[in-house]
mmCIF file of C-alpha atoms and ligand atoms in Angstrom:
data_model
loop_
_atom_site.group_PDB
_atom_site.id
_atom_site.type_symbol
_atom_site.label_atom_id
_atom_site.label_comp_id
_atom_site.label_asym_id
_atom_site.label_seq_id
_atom_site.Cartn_x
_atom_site.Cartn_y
_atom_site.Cartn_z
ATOM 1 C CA UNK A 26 90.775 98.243 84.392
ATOM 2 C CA UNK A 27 92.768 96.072 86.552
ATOM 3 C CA UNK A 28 93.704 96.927 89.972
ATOM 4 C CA UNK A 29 96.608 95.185 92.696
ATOM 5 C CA UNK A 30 95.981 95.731 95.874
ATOM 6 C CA UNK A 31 98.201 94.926 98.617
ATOM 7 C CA UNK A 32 97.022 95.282 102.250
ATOM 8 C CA UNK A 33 98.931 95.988 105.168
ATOM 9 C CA UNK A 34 97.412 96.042 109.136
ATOM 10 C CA UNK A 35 99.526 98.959 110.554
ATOM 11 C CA UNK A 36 97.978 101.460 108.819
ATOM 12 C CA UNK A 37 94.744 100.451 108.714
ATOM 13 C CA UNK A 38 92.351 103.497 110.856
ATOM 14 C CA UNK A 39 91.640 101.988 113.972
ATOM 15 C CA UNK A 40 94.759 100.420 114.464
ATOM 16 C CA UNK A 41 97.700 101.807 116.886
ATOM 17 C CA UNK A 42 99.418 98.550 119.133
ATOM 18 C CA UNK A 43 101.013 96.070 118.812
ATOM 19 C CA UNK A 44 97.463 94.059 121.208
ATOM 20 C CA UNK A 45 96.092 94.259 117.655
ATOM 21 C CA UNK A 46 98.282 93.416 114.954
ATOM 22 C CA UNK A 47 100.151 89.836 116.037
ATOM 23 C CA UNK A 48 97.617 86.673 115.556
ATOM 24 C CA UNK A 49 96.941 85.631 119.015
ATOM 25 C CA UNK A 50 96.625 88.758 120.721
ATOM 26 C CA UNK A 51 94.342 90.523 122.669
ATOM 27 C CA UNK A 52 92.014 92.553 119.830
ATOM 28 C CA UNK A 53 93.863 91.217 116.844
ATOM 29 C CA UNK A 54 90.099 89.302 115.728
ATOM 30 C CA UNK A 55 89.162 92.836 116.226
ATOM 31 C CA UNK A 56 91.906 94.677 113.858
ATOM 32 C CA UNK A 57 91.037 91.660 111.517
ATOM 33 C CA UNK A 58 87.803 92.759 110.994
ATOM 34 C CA UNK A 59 88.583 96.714 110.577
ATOM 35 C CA UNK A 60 91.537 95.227 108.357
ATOM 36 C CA UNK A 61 88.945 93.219 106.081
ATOM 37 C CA UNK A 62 86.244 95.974 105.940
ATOM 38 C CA UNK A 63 89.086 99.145 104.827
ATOM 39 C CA UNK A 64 89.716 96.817 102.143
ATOM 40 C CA UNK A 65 86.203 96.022 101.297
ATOM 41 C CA UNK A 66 86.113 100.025 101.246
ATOM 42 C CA UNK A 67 88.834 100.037 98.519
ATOM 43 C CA UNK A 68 87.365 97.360 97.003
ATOM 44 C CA UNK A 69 83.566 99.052 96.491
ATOM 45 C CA UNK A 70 85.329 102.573 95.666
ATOM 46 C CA UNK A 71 87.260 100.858 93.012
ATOM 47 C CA UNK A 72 84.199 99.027 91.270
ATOM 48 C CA UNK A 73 82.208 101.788 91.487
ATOM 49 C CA UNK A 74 84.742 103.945 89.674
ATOM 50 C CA UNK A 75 85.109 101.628 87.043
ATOM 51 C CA UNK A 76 87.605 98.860 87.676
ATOM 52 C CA UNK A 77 86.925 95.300 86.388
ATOM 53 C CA UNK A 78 89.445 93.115 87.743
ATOM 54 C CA UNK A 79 90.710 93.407 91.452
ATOM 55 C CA UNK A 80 93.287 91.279 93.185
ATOM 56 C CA UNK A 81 93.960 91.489 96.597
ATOM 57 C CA UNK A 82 97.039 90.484 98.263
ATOM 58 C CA UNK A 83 97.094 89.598 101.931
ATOM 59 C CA UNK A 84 100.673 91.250 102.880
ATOM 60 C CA UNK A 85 100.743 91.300 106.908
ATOM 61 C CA UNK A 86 102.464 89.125 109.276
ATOM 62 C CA UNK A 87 100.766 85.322 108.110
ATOM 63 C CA UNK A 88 99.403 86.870 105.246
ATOM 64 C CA UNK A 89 95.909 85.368 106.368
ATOM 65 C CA UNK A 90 94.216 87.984 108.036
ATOM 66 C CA UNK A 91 91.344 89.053 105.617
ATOM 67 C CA UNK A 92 88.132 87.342 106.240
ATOM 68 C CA UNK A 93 87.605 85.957 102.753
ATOM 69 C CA UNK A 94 83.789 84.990 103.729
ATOM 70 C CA UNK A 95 83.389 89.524 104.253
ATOM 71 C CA UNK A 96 85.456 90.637 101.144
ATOM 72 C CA UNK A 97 83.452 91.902 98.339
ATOM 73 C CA UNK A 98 82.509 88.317 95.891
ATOM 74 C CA UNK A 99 84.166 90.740 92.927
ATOM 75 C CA UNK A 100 87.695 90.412 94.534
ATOM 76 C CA UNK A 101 90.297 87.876 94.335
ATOM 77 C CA UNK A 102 92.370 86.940 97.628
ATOM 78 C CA UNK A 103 95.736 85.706 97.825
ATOM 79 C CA UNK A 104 96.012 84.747 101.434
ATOM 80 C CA UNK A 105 98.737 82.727 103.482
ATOM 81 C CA UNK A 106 102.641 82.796 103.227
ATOM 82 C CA UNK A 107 105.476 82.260 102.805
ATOM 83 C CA UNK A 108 104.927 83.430 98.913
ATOM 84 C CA UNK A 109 107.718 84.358 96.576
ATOM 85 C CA UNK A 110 107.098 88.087 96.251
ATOM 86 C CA UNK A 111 105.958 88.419 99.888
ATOM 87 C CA UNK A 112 103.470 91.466 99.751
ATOM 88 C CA UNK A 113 103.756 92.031 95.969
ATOM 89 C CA UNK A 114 102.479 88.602 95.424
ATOM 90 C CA UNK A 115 100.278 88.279 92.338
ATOM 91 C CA UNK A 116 101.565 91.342 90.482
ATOM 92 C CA UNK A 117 102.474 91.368 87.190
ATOM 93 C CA UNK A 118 102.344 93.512 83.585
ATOM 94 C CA UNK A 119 98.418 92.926 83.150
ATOM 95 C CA UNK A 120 97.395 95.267 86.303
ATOM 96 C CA UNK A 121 96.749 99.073 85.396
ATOM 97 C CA UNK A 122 97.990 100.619 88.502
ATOM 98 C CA UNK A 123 98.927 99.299 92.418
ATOM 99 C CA UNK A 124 96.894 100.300 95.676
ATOM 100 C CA UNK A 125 98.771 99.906 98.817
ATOM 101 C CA UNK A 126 96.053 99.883 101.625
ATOM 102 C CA UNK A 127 96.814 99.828 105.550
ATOM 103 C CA UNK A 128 100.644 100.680 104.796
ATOM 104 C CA UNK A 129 102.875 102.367 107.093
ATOM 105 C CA UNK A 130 106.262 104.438 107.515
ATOM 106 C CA UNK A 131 109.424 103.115 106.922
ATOM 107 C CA UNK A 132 111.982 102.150 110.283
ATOM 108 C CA UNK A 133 112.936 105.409 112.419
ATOM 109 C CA UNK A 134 110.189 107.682 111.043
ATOM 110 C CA UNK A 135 108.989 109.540 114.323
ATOM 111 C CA UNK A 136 105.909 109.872 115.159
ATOM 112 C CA UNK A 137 104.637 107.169 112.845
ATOM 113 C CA UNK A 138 102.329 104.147 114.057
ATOM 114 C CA UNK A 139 104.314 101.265 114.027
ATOM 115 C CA UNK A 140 107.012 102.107 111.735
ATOM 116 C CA UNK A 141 109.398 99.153 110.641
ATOM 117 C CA UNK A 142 110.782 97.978 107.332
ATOM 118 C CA UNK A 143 109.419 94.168 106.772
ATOM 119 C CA UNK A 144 110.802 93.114 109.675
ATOM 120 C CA UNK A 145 111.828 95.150 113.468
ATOM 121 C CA UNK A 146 115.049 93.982 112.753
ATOM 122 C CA UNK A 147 115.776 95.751 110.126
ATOM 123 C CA UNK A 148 117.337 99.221 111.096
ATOM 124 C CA UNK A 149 117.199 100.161 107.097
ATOM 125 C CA UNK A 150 116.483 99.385 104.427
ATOM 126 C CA UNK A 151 118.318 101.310 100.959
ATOM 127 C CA UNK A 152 117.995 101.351 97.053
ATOM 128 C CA UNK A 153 120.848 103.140 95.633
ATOM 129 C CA UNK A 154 121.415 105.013 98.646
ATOM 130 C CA UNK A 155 117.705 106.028 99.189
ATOM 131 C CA UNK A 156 116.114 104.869 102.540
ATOM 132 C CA UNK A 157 112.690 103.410 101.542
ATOM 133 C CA UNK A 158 110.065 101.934 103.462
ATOM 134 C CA UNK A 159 107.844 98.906 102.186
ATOM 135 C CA UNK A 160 105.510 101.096 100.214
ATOM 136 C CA UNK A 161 109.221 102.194 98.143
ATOM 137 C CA UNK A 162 109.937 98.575 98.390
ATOM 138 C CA UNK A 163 107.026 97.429 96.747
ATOM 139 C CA UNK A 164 106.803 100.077 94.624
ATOM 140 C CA UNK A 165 109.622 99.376 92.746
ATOM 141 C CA UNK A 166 108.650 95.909 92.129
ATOM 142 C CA UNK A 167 105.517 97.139 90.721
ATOM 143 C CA UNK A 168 107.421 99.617 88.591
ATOM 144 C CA UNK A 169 109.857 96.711 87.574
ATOM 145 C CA UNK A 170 106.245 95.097 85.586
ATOM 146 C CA UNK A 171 105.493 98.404 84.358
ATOM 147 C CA UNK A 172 102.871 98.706 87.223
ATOM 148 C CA UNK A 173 102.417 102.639 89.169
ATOM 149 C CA UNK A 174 101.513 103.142 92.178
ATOM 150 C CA UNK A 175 98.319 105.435 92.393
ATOM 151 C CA UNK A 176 97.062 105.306 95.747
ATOM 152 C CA UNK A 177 98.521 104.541 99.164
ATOM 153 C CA UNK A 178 96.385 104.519 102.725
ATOM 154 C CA UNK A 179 97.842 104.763 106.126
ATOM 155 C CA UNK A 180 98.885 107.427 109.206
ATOM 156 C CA UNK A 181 100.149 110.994 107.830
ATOM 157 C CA UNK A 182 103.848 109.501 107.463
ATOM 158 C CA UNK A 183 103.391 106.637 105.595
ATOM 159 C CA UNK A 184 101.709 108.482 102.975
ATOM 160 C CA UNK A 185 104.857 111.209 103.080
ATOM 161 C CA UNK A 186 107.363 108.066 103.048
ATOM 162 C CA UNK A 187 105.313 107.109 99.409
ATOM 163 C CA UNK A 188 104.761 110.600 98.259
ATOM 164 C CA UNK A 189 108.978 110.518 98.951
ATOM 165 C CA UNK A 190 109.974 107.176 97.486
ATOM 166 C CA UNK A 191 107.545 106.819 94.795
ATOM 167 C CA UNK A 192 105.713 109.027 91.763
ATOM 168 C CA UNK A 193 103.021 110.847 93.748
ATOM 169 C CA UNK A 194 100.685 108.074 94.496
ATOM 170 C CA UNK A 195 97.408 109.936 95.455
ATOM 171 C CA UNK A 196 97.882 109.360 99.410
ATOM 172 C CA UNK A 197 94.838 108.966 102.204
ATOM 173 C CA UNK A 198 95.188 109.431 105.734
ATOM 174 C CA UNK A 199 93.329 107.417 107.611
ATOM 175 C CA UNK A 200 94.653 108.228 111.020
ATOM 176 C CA UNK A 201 96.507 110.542 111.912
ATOM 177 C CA UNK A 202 99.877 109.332 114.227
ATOM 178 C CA UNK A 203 100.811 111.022 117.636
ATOM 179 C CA UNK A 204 103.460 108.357 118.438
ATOM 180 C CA UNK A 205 104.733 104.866 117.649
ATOM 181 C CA UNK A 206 101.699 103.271 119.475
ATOM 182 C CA UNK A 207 99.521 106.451 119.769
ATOM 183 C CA UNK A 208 96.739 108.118 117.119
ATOM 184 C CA UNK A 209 93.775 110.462 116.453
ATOM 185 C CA UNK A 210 91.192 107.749 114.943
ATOM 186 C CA UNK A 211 87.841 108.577 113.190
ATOM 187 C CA UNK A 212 84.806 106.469 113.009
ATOM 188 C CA UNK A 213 85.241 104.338 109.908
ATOM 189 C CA UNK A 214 82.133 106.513 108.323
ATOM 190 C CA UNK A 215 84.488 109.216 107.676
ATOM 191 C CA UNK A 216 87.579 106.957 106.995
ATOM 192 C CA UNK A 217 85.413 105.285 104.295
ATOM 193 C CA UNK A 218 84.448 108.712 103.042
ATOM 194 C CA UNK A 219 88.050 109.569 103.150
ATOM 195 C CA UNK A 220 89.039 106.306 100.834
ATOM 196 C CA UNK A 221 86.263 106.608 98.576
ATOM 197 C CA UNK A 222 87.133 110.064 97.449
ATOM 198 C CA UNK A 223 91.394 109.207 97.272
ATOM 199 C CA UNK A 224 90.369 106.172 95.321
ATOM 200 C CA UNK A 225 88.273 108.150 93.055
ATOM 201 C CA UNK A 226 91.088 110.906 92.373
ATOM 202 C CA UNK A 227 93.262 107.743 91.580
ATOM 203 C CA UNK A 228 91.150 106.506 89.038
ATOM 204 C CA UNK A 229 90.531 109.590 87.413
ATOM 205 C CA UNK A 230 93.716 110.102 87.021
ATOM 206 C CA UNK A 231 95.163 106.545 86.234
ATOM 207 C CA UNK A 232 96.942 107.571 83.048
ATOM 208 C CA UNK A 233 98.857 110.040 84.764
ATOM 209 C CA UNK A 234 100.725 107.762 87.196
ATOM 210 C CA UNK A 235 104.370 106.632 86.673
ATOM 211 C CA UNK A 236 105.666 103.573 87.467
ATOM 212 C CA UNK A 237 108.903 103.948 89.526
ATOM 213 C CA UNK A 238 111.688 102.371 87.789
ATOM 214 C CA UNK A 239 115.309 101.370 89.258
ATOM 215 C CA UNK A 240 117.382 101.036 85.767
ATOM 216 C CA UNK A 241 120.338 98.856 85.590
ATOM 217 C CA UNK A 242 121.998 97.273 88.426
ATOM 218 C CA UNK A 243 120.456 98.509 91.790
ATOM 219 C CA UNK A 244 122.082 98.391 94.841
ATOM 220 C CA UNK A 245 120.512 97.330 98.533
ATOM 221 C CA UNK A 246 122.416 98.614 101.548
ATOM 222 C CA UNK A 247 120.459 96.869 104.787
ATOM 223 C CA UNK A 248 121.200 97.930 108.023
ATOM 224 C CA UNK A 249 120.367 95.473 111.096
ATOM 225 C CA UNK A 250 119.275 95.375 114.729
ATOM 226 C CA UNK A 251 122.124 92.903 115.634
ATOM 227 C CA UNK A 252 125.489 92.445 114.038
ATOM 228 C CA UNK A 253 125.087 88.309 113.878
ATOM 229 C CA UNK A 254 121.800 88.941 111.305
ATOM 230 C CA UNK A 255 124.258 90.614 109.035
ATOM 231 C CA UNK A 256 126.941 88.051 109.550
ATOM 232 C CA UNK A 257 123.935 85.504 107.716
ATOM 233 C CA UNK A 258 123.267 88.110 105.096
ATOM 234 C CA UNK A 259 126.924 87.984 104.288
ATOM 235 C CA UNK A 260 126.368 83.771 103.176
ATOM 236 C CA UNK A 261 124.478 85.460 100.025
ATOM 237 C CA UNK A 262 128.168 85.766 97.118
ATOM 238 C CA UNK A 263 128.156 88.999 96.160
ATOM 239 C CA UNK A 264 127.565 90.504 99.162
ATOM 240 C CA UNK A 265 129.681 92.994 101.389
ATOM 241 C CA UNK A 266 129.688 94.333 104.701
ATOM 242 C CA UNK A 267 130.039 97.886 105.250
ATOM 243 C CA UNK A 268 129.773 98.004 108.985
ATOM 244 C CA UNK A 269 129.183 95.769 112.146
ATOM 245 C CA UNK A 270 125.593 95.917 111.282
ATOM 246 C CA UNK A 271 125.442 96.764 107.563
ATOM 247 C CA UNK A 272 125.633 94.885 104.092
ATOM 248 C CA UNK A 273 125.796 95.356 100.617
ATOM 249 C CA UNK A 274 124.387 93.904 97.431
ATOM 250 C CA UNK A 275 124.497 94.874 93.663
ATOM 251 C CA UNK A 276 122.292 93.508 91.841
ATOM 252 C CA UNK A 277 121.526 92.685 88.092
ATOM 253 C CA UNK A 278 118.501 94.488 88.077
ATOM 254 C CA UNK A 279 115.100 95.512 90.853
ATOM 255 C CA UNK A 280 113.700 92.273 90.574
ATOM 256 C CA UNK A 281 116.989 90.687 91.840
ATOM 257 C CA UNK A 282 117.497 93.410 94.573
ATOM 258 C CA UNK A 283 114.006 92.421 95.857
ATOM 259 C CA UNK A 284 114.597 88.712 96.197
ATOM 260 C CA UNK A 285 118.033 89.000 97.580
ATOM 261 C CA UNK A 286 116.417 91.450 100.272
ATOM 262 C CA UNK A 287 113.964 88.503 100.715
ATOM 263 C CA UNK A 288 117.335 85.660 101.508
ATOM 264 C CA UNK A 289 118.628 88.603 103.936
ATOM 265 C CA UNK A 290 115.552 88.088 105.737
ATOM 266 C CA UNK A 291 115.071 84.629 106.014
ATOM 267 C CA UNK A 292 118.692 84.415 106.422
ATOM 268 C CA UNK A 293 118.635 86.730 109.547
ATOM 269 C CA UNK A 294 115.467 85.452 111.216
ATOM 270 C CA UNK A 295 115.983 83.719 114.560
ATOM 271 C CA UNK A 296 119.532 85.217 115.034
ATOM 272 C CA UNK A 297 119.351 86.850 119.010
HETATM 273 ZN ZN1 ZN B 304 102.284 94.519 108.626
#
């Protein structure tokens, strides 16, 4: 049994400001560290249930936050970025199901810790008219190999966003959000007692899971903070604009959709 995992910081249990997710600052060593040993959690639940393979990919901010030297010897890392499919990096038809770990809501969800879309620019973020946050994102990529998504970790609303945007992953809550910067945490005892049972229901139940598959040609509608990052997305043929703020791209198929959401980004970056 073969198992993706792709980690996220936001989510992750003791987590809540922005002091501990950006390299550099204040307790970010600190959120490292809880970051690294959540996934170990995963990790160990997943082994012990019966998984043989595990890759992990790095998927916040520089990509290099896990401590490689803590992360259980039976796991693969894929640290560092840029890398072509960003926080799906390594996936393909060979894994059995996806684990998104430390996830969070998608832009404009209240009461959510950190909520965003890949990047605070981004207002939205739509497939086919659907608002979806990264774990829908990702999701679909995963689906587009054949790959579900069984399990997802984070605050209350980024496990609604996937139960939402996805096939039912089984969902954790690891914290439980009071505001964008704000949460009732639990010593990591009971988060990891918390993970070990969701991962357990997951893997129980991995032939049950259904990928989540866009067919034909998909359309992205993203919405941005500033009208000049949508004026760059517009450089990408094929592409309209539906408002100041707001373009749109029909794609061939998901796999496209994903990569031209990846230009947009790029393309937009640095634009004030
Ligand atoms: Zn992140």
């Amino acid at each position: 049994m073969k198992i993706f995992i792709s980690a996220d910081m936001e989510g992750i249990s003791g987590v809540v400001s922005m002091e501990q997710i950006e390299p550099g600052a204040r307790d970010y060593e600190r959120a490292r560290r809880m970051m690294t040993r959540e996934v170990n959690a995963v990790v160990d639940a997943a082994l012990e249930c019966g998984a043989s393979e595990i890759v992990v990919n790095d998927s916040h901010d520089n990509m290099d936050n896990i401590l490689i030297e803590e992360l259980n010897r039976r796991a693969v890392l894929i640290s560092g970025s840029p890398k072509p499919l960003s926080m799906m990096q390594g996936i393909d038809e060979s894994f059995d199901a996806a684990f998104f770990v430390g996830y969070h809501a998608r832009a404009g969800t209240a009461c959510a810790v950190i909520d965003h879309t890949y990047a605070f620019r981004v207002l939205s973020a739509k497939i086919n008219g659907k608002p979806m946050s990264e774990a829908g994102l990702n999701g679909r990529l995963a689906g587009w190999f054949g790959v579900p998504v069984a399990f997802i970790s984070g605050d209350q609303n980024a496990v609604a966003c996937a139960k939402e945007e996805l096939n039912n992953p089984v969902g954790v809550e690891v914290k439980s959000a009071v505001g964008r910067n704000a949460a009732v945490i639990y010593p990591f005892d009971v988060v990891k007692e918390r993970l070990r049972a969701g991962v357990a229901e997951a893997v129980k139940n991995l032939k049950s899971f259904k990928p989540t598959v866009e067919k034909g040609p998909v359309e992205l509608e993203v919405s941005f903070s500033i009208s000049g990052m949508a004026d760059m997305a517009l450089l990408i043929p094929g592409t309209s604009r539906k408002d100041g703020r707001t373009v749109v791209h029909t794609a061939r198929d998901y796999m496209d959709a994903f990569k031209v959401f990846r230009v947009m980004l790029a393309l937009s970056s640095g634009i004030r």
